[in-house]
């Protein structure tokens, strides 16, 4: 598959923006009539002298530069917005009045709230009381007293870290007023009774997005750090910020694609995805990578990892010090990884069954042939784990015992409590998604996928960069994880809609109702030993949801809970000495009961898993050279599929 043309680099976009800004400024000056002769002005100390003239030369210079830069920033922003509006006018389908399809849910929830006037009156009285407390607190502070805040940001909320949010009385009142109002609005929705749980959850999610967007930290006039930077730089920060804004609009083709890192700093195969190995097999769905051994002997049964096809595999190999692939080879495992294709419109019809046959079945066949064994250990990460568990049930129905063990990283089989992604899977949303994919030739763009996932953590992945890039005029720092996060792949229409409808919508796998290749799947028939990893703060595959899936398998299951979230909970190399994990050999009815008997251990869960995996991996054999297996190497790792940009 040929590589797609990438969007223009940010540096080129910024150069274009700067040139346009300067040209516009020159045009404005040239078009202005010559100034008339200025009347004689009174001396600075004379009566009637203007305030500006009473300033020192340095102060006047600062004011002039600030005014000029404010004009330049405004001109740059206006030009960028006008160009984006023209581009969006060519795509009217993208201009949705209700992109989150929240209006019906909002009407229902607010109708129920209005129908409970006593509750509404009490809530309004409570808000008024809280504001009285804030005003009294502010008055006492103005009088010189030391007072405790009426309301504090939640733990981990970084929006108000600047000292002025607490030390400056004006900004402190702005902050607390916002927190009182946003907490009140979110609490008001949360306390509505009688609404459908999913409807209420949709409104709660939307209200949180709305109140996050209106945070005073997101506006120049009410952000002390941004105001301080603007004055210190004499407005240069605002010019730089608007150039960043215009460049991100250009990079997104008229849609704002907020930069999260310096994308030019990372090169796949050069400073990320650098573990040495070979591509030993490929088809139109995937390339199979085999990595070089780092020990003289390896375990007989090889390990094959299936990452999610929504992302690229090198989350497992960002840097040598946190590379799971390198760590596993150091433990004496022969490591294979599936590098999924980044599909173009020619693959729009690829199905979940295709990914099972050309992915799971084909890759396991190739690994066994390459290593000369009749079984393989497997890993499925996130959606790759959902595919792997479905394939295990398919194999069980056919008495195919090629998989010796299966490990799941943050993977779901039961989607009843699948997190906020459930909100993006109702039929109205899917109908819009289908139209969007049809307009793109039958694939969902990587940018659309990124926007969905970013919205789940808007303060961290949207607004923090909005403030840094545009209000502060700074460049985002180089960060390999965020480079990977932005390197999303496209989704084939048939595969993606099937996944959203059958798993998120119908929860068919957990109910024993999913049919693949004319086989009805039942996870209880899967007797393969299973290791399930979940993360305590995972917002994509919540621990409760992962635990429900672990209970569905018919064989021995080991469940482990790691600290942190969907990425950091999984990619936590032992050398980092970060977080913790919990283990419990039992598997009671609920995750709460499991936690009640769990043992907490500091640091990474990898060694616990490796001990479990060794028992499933047979004896030791001479290390396997990827270049000397059954298949002739096609190219060096990381291969070419991973380099295709969306």
XYZ file of C-alpha atoms in Angstrom:
646
model
C 0.000 0.000 0.000
C 1.431 3.348 -0.985
C 2.083 6.014 1.606
C -0.378 8.874 1.828
C 0.650 12.472 1.377
C 1.123 14.028 4.782
C -0.124 17.408 5.916
C 2.357 20.278 5.457
C 4.896 20.459 8.308
C 4.078 22.906 11.049
C 7.230 24.913 10.336
C 6.122 25.526 6.740
C 2.651 26.497 7.873
C 4.081 28.990 10.360
C 6.389 30.488 7.718
C 3.381 31.014 5.473
C 1.422 32.603 8.330
C 4.258 34.976 9.217
C 4.689 36.016 5.595
C 0.973 36.680 5.236
C 0.934 38.687 8.460
C 3.848 40.867 7.389
C 2.395 41.365 3.943
C -0.942 42.401 5.400
C 0.775 44.819 7.754
C 2.703 46.409 4.886
C -0.462 46.661 2.818
C -2.238 48.355 5.686
C 0.568 50.901 6.077
C 0.811 51.557 2.331
C -2.908 52.083 2.033
C -3.047 54.610 4.859
C -3.000 58.320 3.849
C 0.105 60.317 4.845
C -0.351 61.838 8.288
C -1.184 65.507 8.505
C 1.310 67.805 10.128
C 0.935 67.354 13.837
C 0.067 70.460 15.834
C 2.616 71.640 18.321
C 2.175 69.691 21.541
C 2.521 71.155 25.003
C 5.533 70.227 27.086
C 5.124 67.040 29.118
C 4.708 68.936 32.355
C 2.418 71.564 30.916
C -1.314 71.505 31.593
C -3.150 69.430 29.011
C -0.277 67.040 28.285
C -1.551 63.548 27.377
C -1.013 60.585 29.686
C 0.970 58.823 26.952
C 3.428 61.730 26.705
C 4.004 61.655 30.435
C 5.412 58.136 30.140
C 9.142 57.554 29.942
C 10.712 56.724 26.587
C 11.021 53.074 27.639
C 7.379 52.932 28.679
C 6.237 54.529 25.427
C 8.332 52.045 23.467
C 6.759 49.172 25.413
C 3.230 50.475 24.790
C 3.898 50.941 21.088
C 5.312 47.447 20.718
C 2.465 45.965 22.721
C -0.121 47.752 20.552
C 1.616 46.683 17.345
C 1.846 43.072 18.471
C -1.787 43.021 19.565
C -2.738 44.205 16.073
C -0.472 41.613 14.458
C -1.936 38.855 16.616
C -5.488 39.899 15.764
C -4.675 40.098 12.053
C -3.085 36.640 12.087
C -6.044 35.122 13.936
C -8.586 36.768 11.630
C -6.806 35.501 8.535
C -6.529 31.977 9.888
C -10.177 31.849 10.958
C -11.349 33.241 7.615
C -9.346 30.622 5.703
C -10.637 27.844 7.979
C -14.226 29.029 7.504
C -13.796 28.887 3.730
C -12.427 25.347 3.963
C -15.272 24.234 6.234
C -17.809 25.815 3.866
C -16.636 23.290 1.295
C -17.498 20.525 3.791
C -20.935 21.471 5.125
C -21.384 17.999 6.601
C -18.683 18.894 9.102
C -20.707 21.842 10.449
C -22.965 19.947 12.861
C -25.214 22.034 15.139
C -25.175 19.209 17.703
C -22.050 17.109 17.044
C -22.383 15.153 20.305
C -26.106 14.448 19.786
C -26.746 15.659 23.289
C -29.846 17.809 22.611
C -32.482 15.060 23.158
C -30.698 13.831 26.286
C -30.323 17.387 27.587
C -34.007 18.093 26.991
C -35.000 14.947 28.886
C -32.717 15.567 31.869
C -33.532 19.273 32.149
C -37.250 18.491 31.831
C -36.973 16.140 34.793
C -35.090 18.776 36.726
C -37.781 21.395 36.088
C -40.391 18.848 37.161
C -38.688 18.779 40.581
C -39.007 22.479 41.561
C -38.268 21.856 45.230
C -34.922 20.257 44.355
C -34.117 23.121 41.967
C -34.981 25.760 44.572
C -32.792 24.050 47.171
C -29.929 23.846 44.679
C -30.244 27.550 43.820
C -30.364 28.483 47.494
C -27.257 26.390 48.123
C -25.389 28.126 45.293
C -26.428 31.556 46.611
C -25.239 30.579 50.097
C -21.893 29.445 48.738
C -21.467 32.748 46.895
C -22.266 34.646 50.090
C -19.512 32.678 51.812
C -17.123 33.554 48.968
C -17.950 37.280 49.145
C -17.552 37.301 52.909
C -14.254 35.452 52.597
C -13.008 37.937 49.978
C -14.014 40.887 52.190
C -12.220 39.427 55.206
C -9.122 38.794 53.120
C -9.217 42.389 51.854
C -9.273 43.436 55.502
C -6.018 41.614 56.144
C -7.321 38.337 57.565
C -5.988 34.921 56.569
C -8.927 32.875 55.333
C -9.414 29.349 54.040
C -10.741 28.984 50.475
C -14.454 28.294 50.145
C -13.744 25.788 47.354
C -10.570 24.115 46.120
C -9.655 22.539 42.755
C -9.770 18.753 42.717
C -6.550 16.900 43.344
C -4.552 16.671 40.126
C -6.255 19.701 38.512
C -3.290 21.555 36.974
C -5.250 24.481 35.528
C -4.743 26.642 38.605
C -1.129 25.809 39.479
C 0.145 29.352 38.869
C 0.732 31.045 42.280
C -1.373 34.082 41.314
C -4.516 31.945 41.337
C -4.123 31.776 45.121
C -1.983 34.803 45.993
C -3.764 37.472 43.943
C -7.170 38.215 45.541
C -8.800 39.064 42.201
C -7.738 35.872 40.452
C -8.505 33.848 43.568
C -12.116 35.080 43.503
C -12.363 34.398 39.747
C -11.082 30.855 40.306
C -13.381 30.116 43.229
C -16.410 31.630 41.456
C -15.777 29.334 38.505
C -15.321 26.268 40.701
C -18.515 26.995 42.643
C -20.546 27.402 39.455
C -19.080 24.439 37.562
C -19.381 22.132 40.562
C -22.969 23.280 41.037
C -23.910 22.652 37.396
C -22.284 19.226 37.310
C -23.811 18.295 40.653
C -27.250 19.466 39.542
C -27.197 17.058 36.603
C -25.738 14.227 38.672
C -28.607 14.427 41.181
C -31.426 14.239 38.615
C -33.618 11.226 39.334
C -35.662 9.031 37.018
C -33.636 9.557 33.829
C -32.313 6.676 31.736
C -28.759 5.999 33.035
C -27.129 6.342 29.605
C -29.096 9.520 28.829
C -28.056 11.032 32.132
C -24.468 9.954 31.596
C -24.417 11.636 28.188
C -25.586 14.927 29.718
C -23.051 14.615 32.558
C -20.259 14.128 30.017
C -21.414 17.100 27.949
C -21.796 19.328 31.022
C -18.263 18.438 32.123
C -16.957 19.304 28.651
C -18.861 22.595 28.726
C -17.705 23.671 32.174
C -14.111 22.657 31.361
C -14.241 24.800 28.204
C -15.394 27.871 30.155
C -12.626 27.672 32.730
C -11.072 31.133 33.299
C -7.688 29.566 32.648
C -8.688 29.209 28.983
C -9.106 32.973 28.417
C -6.367 35.577 28.143
C -8.127 38.222 30.239
C -8.562 35.869 33.197
C -5.338 33.846 33.036
C -2.650 35.499 35.193
C 0.226 33.537 33.675
C -0.800 34.426 30.120
C -1.269 38.111 31.006
C 2.118 38.199 32.711
C 3.763 36.607 29.680
C 2.052 39.047 27.310
C 3.307 42.058 29.253
C 6.813 40.671 29.730
C 7.159 39.898 26.008
C 5.440 43.140 24.944
C 2.824 41.130 23.109
C 5.242 38.832 21.276
C 3.737 35.832 23.075
C 0.334 36.657 21.583
C 1.767 36.983 18.076
C 3.552 33.666 18.513
C 0.384 32.115 19.903
C -1.712 33.212 16.943
C 0.958 31.915 14.566
C 0.749 28.573 16.375
C -3.050 28.748 16.098
C -2.937 29.471 12.355
C -0.354 26.734 11.757
C -2.492 24.164 13.597
C -5.538 25.174 11.545
C -3.506 24.744 8.362
C -2.155 21.380 9.521
C -5.709 20.218 10.235
C -6.988 21.309 6.830
C -9.301 23.938 8.314
C -10.038 22.030 11.522
C -8.075 22.881 14.639
C -5.513 20.129 15.201
C -3.845 21.278 18.416
C -0.170 20.342 18.514
C 0.715 18.244 21.548
C 4.430 17.885 20.886
C 7.169 18.807 18.431
C 6.395 16.306 15.686
C 9.604 17.021 13.794
C 11.714 15.743 16.703
C 10.728 12.092 16.281
C 11.513 9.689 13.462
C 10.125 6.153 13.497
C 13.021 3.708 13.413
C 15.525 6.394 14.420
C 14.593 7.623 17.905
C 11.324 5.728 18.509
C 10.615 2.097 17.536
C 14.314 1.233 17.503
C 14.380 -2.353 18.848
C 16.352 -4.388 16.255
C 14.596 -7.149 14.345
C 13.164 -8.202 11.004
C 9.858 -8.271 9.193
C 9.533 -12.006 8.544
C 5.982 -12.176 7.157
C 3.335 -9.841 5.812
C -0.083 -9.771 4.204
C -2.487 -6.937 3.452
C -3.561 -6.731 7.118
C -0.260 -6.801 9.003
C 3.506 -7.113 9.026
C 4.942 -9.642 11.481
C 8.044 -8.403 13.307
C 10.487 -10.779 14.995
C 12.957 -9.075 17.327
C 16.596 -9.990 17.860
C 17.308 -12.104 20.959
C 19.491 -10.621 23.696
C 20.163 -13.876 25.556
C 22.017 -17.015 24.477
C 18.998 -19.175 25.222
C 15.275 -18.482 24.924
C 12.091 -20.192 26.029
C 10.776 -22.707 23.558
C 7.279 -21.227 23.155
C 7.442 -17.830 21.419
C 5.394 -14.772 22.412
C 3.189 -12.983 19.856
C 1.738 -9.542 20.709
C -1.346 -8.059 19.031
C -1.519 -4.302 19.744
C -4.666 -2.298 18.999
C -5.046 -1.436 15.303
C -6.369 1.976 16.334
C -2.795 2.851 17.357
C 0.635 1.761 16.171
C 2.674 -0.933 17.854
C 5.591 1.231 19.008
C 3.863 2.181 22.247
C 5.671 -1.040 23.225
C 9.004 0.385 22.020
C 9.212 4.145 22.556
C 12.659 4.337 24.134
C 15.181 1.644 25.116
C 14.635 2.359 28.817
C 10.845 1.852 28.708
C 10.571 -0.604 25.814
C 8.496 -3.646 26.737
C 9.824 -5.416 23.644
C 13.451 -4.992 24.740
C 12.607 -5.990 28.321
C 10.887 -9.184 27.166
C 13.814 -10.212 24.972
C 16.093 -9.623 27.976
C 13.929 -12.100 29.926
C 14.639 -14.817 27.364
C 11.437 -14.691 25.307
C 11.300 -14.833 21.515
C 9.150 -11.789 20.772
C 6.931 -11.267 17.731
C 4.658 -8.237 17.248
C 1.874 -7.587 14.733
C 2.291 -4.213 13.019
C -1.173 -3.514 11.627
C -1.680 -1.831 8.273
C -2.858 1.794 8.153
C -5.791 1.102 5.810
C -6.721 3.293 2.864
C -10.093 3.363 1.030
C -9.228 0.185 -0.910
C -9.647 -1.689 2.392
C -12.982 -0.131 3.388
C -14.714 -3.513 3.186
C -12.337 -5.355 5.528
C -14.296 -7.024 8.313
C -13.721 -8.180 11.872
C -13.596 -11.711 10.474
C -10.855 -10.648 8.036
C -8.808 -9.325 10.940
C -9.338 -12.607 12.772
C -8.287 -14.808 9.818
C -5.594 -12.620 8.243
C -4.516 -11.297 11.639
C -4.742 -13.788 14.514
C -4.777 -17.020 12.491
C -2.236 -15.952 9.865
C 0.202 -14.467 12.376
C 0.112 -17.475 14.707
C 0.615 -19.786 11.687
C 3.657 -17.732 10.631
C 5.172 -17.646 14.125
C 4.863 -21.404 14.548
C 6.385 -22.013 11.112
C 9.201 -19.526 11.727
C 10.176 -21.097 15.073
C 9.323 -24.731 14.357
C 6.836 -25.155 17.228
C 3.171 -26.135 17.403
C 1.937 -23.566 19.907
C 2.398 -19.922 20.800
C 1.789 -17.573 23.722
C -0.198 -14.480 22.846
C -0.911 -10.954 24.097
C -3.819 -8.714 23.141
C -3.688 -5.006 24.032
C -6.955 -3.025 24.203
C -9.008 -3.689 21.043
C -6.331 -6.206 19.999
C -7.335 -8.139 23.111
C -11.008 -8.035 22.146
C -10.075 -9.564 18.781
C -7.821 -12.141 20.446
C -10.500 -13.245 22.933
C -13.045 -13.586 20.110
C -10.536 -15.652 18.159
C -9.896 -17.875 21.189
C -13.614 -18.672 21.371
C -13.597 -19.356 17.612
C -10.625 -21.720 18.042
C -12.278 -23.447 20.997
C -15.315 -24.200 18.816
C -12.985 -25.842 16.277
C -10.820 -27.598 18.905
C -7.783 -25.594 17.699
C -5.224 -25.571 20.539
C -2.425 -23.566 18.943
C -2.512 -20.867 21.654
C -0.774 -21.999 24.835
C -1.700 -18.912 26.886
C -3.309 -15.515 26.411
C -2.488 -12.262 28.194
C -4.727 -9.212 27.978
C -3.549 -5.640 28.528
C -6.451 -3.252 29.296
C -8.747 -5.328 27.067
C -12.510 -5.719 27.338
C -14.826 -8.618 26.584
C -17.838 -7.367 28.543
C -18.818 -3.814 27.525
C -21.647 -3.192 29.984
C -19.430 -0.793 31.957
C -17.046 0.183 29.190
C -16.363 3.808 30.134
C -17.196 7.062 28.386
C -16.566 5.644 24.911
C -20.031 4.128 25.245
C -21.380 7.660 24.757
C -20.043 7.690 21.208
C -21.863 4.555 20.087
C -25.566 5.358 19.921
C -27.256 5.106 16.516
C -27.396 8.865 15.886
C -23.665 9.088 16.443
C -22.983 6.011 14.301
C -25.117 7.394 11.455
C -22.983 10.546 11.411
C -19.842 8.438 11.630
C -20.963 6.351 8.652
C -21.555 9.494 6.574
C -18.138 10.789 7.572
C -16.480 7.535 6.507
C -18.405 7.428 3.224
C -17.226 10.959 2.428
C -13.632 9.812 3.051
C -13.934 6.798 0.745
C -14.893 4.252 3.398
C -12.378 4.928 6.168
C -12.415 6.947 9.368
C -9.545 9.417 9.525
C -6.888 9.178 12.190
C -7.625 12.786 13.176
C -11.240 11.887 13.962
C -10.059 9.044 16.176
C -7.610 11.343 17.967
C -10.300 13.966 18.609
C -12.581 11.359 20.181
C -9.923 10.044 22.547
C -8.675 13.558 23.396
C -12.203 14.616 24.368
C -12.225 11.940 27.076
C -9.436 13.859 28.863
C -10.047 17.368 27.593
C -8.214 19.293 30.313
C -5.027 17.262 29.856
C -5.089 16.688 26.089
C -6.882 19.763 24.739
C -7.074 22.766 27.059
C -3.592 22.523 28.553
C -2.127 22.728 25.043
C -4.602 25.449 24.042
C -3.264 27.595 26.887
C 0.392 26.711 26.332
C 0.402 27.065 22.543
C -1.978 29.964 21.945
C -2.312 32.059 25.120
C 1.310 31.662 26.239
C 2.778 31.467 22.730
C 5.032 28.537 23.598
C 5.973 25.483 21.599
C 4.859 22.127 23.025
C 7.725 20.128 24.471
C 9.088 17.065 22.658
C 7.387 14.014 24.178
C 7.570 10.601 22.525
C 4.319 9.356 24.103
C 2.326 12.291 22.698
C 4.014 11.845 19.315
C 2.758 8.254 19.333
C -0.656 9.386 20.570
C -1.030 11.708 17.578
C 0.107 9.029 15.097
C -3.360 7.511 14.771
C -4.386 5.105 12.017
C -7.463 5.077 9.810
C -10.308 2.607 10.402
C -12.045 0.550 7.664
C -15.778 1.246 7.632
C -17.018 -2.358 7.808
C -14.658 -3.325 10.628
C -15.218 -0.190 12.699
C -19.011 -0.141 12.547
C -19.177 -3.862 13.357
C -16.937 -3.341 16.385
C -18.901 -0.364 17.710
C -22.308 -1.948 17.165
C -21.612 -5.536 18.203
C -19.344 -4.897 21.176
C -20.190 -1.457 22.559
C -23.779 -1.368 21.326
C -25.015 -4.948 21.790
C -22.339 -6.380 24.125
C -22.761 -9.516 22.020
C -19.538 -11.325 22.996
C -20.264 -11.358 26.712
C -23.835 -12.543 26.070
C -22.679 -15.448 23.886
C -24.468 -13.922 20.884
C -21.516 -12.931 18.679
C -21.187 -14.912 15.441
C -17.946 -14.937 13.444
C -17.442 -17.091 10.371
C -20.771 -18.845 11.075
C -19.562 -19.832 14.553
C -21.422 -18.658 17.656
C -18.816 -17.684 20.232
C -18.877 -18.686 23.898
C -15.989 -17.526 26.109
C -16.834 -20.209 28.662
C -15.473 -22.774 26.211
C -12.048 -21.089 26.313
C -9.925 -23.236 28.634
C -6.626 -21.548 27.714
C -4.759 -20.103 30.739
C -5.399 -16.351 30.828
C -3.580 -13.430 32.487
C -5.629 -10.218 32.677
C -4.008 -6.847 33.390
C -6.121 -3.798 34.197
C -5.273 -0.285 35.411
C -6.831 1.499 38.365
C -7.314 4.848 36.598
C -8.073 3.557 33.098
C -10.799 5.718 31.493
C -10.974 3.700 28.246
C -11.096 0.170 29.660
C -12.168 0.701 33.296
C -10.957 -1.901 35.771
C -14.525 -2.896 36.661
C -15.250 -3.568 32.983
C -12.035 -5.561 32.488
C -12.801 -7.627 35.584
C -16.255 -8.503 34.253
C -14.562 -9.843 31.128
C -12.058 -11.874 33.149
C -14.969 -13.701 34.791
C -16.252 -14.909 31.391
C -13.421 -17.310 30.528
C -13.808 -21.016 31.246
C -10.187 -21.756 32.175
C -7.735 -20.554 34.840
C -7.583 -16.742 35.073
C -5.036 -14.542 36.853
C -6.169 -10.946 37.357
C -3.790 -8.082 38.170
C -4.543 -4.409 38.820
C -1.860 -1.824 38.030
C -1.600 1.768 39.160
C -2.149 4.682 36.728
C -4.128 4.562 33.462
C -4.616 3.029 30.022
C -1.057 3.709 28.838
C 1.141 4.375 31.870
C -0.457 1.477 33.708
C 0.666 -0.895 30.974
C 3.950 0.672 29.875
C 5.694 0.808 33.240
C 9.194 -0.620 33.021
C 10.545 -2.018 36.327
C 13.600 0.247 36.159
C 11.356 3.310 36.515
C 10.274 2.302 40.043
C 6.885 3.951 39.483
C 3.346 3.242 40.640
C 2.310 -0.091 42.141
C 0.233 -3.153 41.394
C -2.176 -5.425 43.239
C -2.402 -9.223 43.019
C -4.874 -11.786 44.323
C -4.948 -15.461 43.354
C -8.720 -15.588 43.865
C -11.386 -14.346 41.445
C -14.485 -13.445 43.519
C -17.721 -12.028 42.107
C -16.747 -8.345 41.971
C -13.603 -6.271 41.588
C -14.380 -4.650 44.954
C -14.263 -8.072 46.627
C -11.075 -8.852 44.715
C -9.466 -5.630 45.982
C -10.483 -6.539 49.517
C -8.165 -9.556 49.394
C -5.452 -8.114 47.121
C -1.830 -7.522 48.080
C -0.212 -4.241 47.016
C 3.357 -4.341 45.682
C 5.369 -1.227 44.764
C 6.574 -0.849 41.186
C 5.828 -2.519 37.877
C 3.624 -5.579 37.388
C 5.877 -6.866 34.567
C 7.976 -9.213 36.761
C 4.794 -10.810 38.157
C 3.542 -11.411 34.620
C 6.936 -12.710 33.407
C 6.957 -15.303 36.199
C 3.482 -16.456 35.122
C 4.524 -16.468 31.450
C 7.689 -18.528 32.000
C 5.578 -21.370 33.368
C 3.672 -21.407 30.050
C 6.741 -21.101 27.795
C 8.472 -24.481 27.979
C 12.187 -25.213 28.396
C 15.168 -23.313 27.041
C 16.470 -23.640 23.471
C 19.233 -21.817 21.547
C 18.347 -18.194 20.776
C 16.542 -17.683 17.459
C 18.016 -15.345 14.844
C 15.187 -13.670 12.874
C 17.307 -13.872 9.728
C 17.663 -17.679 9.983
C 14.098 -18.872 10.372
C 11.874 -20.458 7.745
C 10.986 -17.096 6.195
C 13.486 -14.867 4.452
C 13.488 -11.409 6.055
C 11.464 -8.861 4.088
C 12.968 -5.736 5.682
C 14.373 -4.485 8.971
C 12.145 -3.632 11.901
C 10.103 -1.529 12.443
C 8.948 -2.238 8.877
C 7.118 -0.039 6.408
C 3.469 -0.413 7.531
C 4.113 1.561 10.720
C 5.529 4.504 8.755
C 2.369 5.144 6.736
C 0.826 8.400 7.948
C -2.899 9.110 8.045
